[in-house]
XYZ file of C-alpha atoms in Angstrom:
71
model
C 147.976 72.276 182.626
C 150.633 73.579 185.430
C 152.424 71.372 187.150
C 152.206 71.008 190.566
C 153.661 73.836 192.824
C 153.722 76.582 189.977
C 150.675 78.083 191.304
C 151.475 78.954 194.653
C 151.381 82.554 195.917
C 154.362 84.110 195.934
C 154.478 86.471 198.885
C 154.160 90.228 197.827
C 157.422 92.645 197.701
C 156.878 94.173 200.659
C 155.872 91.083 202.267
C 159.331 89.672 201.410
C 161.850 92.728 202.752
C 159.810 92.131 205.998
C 161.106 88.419 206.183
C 164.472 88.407 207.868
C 166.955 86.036 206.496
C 167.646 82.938 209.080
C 171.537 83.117 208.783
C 171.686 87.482 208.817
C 169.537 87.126 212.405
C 172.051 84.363 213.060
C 175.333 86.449 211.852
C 173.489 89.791 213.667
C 173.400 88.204 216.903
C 176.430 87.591 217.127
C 177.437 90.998 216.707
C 179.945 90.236 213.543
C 177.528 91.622 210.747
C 179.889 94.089 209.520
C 182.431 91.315 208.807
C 179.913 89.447 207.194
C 178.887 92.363 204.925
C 182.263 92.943 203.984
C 183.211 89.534 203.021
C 179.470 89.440 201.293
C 180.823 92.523 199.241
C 184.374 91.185 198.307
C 182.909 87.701 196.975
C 180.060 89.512 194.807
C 183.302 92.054 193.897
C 185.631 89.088 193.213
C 183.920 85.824 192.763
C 186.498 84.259 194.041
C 187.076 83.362 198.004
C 190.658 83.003 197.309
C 190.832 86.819 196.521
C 188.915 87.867 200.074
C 191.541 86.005 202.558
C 191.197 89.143 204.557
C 187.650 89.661 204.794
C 187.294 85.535 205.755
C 189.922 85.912 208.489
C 188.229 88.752 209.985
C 185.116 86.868 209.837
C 186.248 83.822 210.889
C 188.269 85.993 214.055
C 184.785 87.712 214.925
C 183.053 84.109 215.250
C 185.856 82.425 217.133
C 185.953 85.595 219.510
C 181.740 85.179 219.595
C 182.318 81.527 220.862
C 185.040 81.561 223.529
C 182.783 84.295 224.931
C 179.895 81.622 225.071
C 182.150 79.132 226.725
């Protein structure tokens, strides 16, 4: 017998791509996607956050400018 919670439905494929990922609408709002993305890329590139310094400044810059603007 299954345990509990293996026989769910999973939502289809296409069903899936449709569902927008809580922290991209987040990071999209705020305009600083294409830091994100880049930093994204270096980490899956490097593994290592140590080795993106430049792409998590620039991130971190974007967000900081996103929030004085909001104050």
């Amino acid at each position: 017998m299954a345990r509990p919670g293996h026989a769910r439905n999973r939502p289809s494929l296409e069903e899936d791509e449709e569902d927008e990922d809580p922290v991209d609408a987040m990071i999209s709002r705020t305009g600083c996607m294409a830091q994100h993305r880049q930093l994204q890329e270096c980490m899956a590139a490097r593994q290592d956050w140590r080795h993106c310094q430049p792409q998590v400044r620039a991130f971190g810059d974007c967000m900081a400018r996103r929030q004085r603007a909001e104050e």
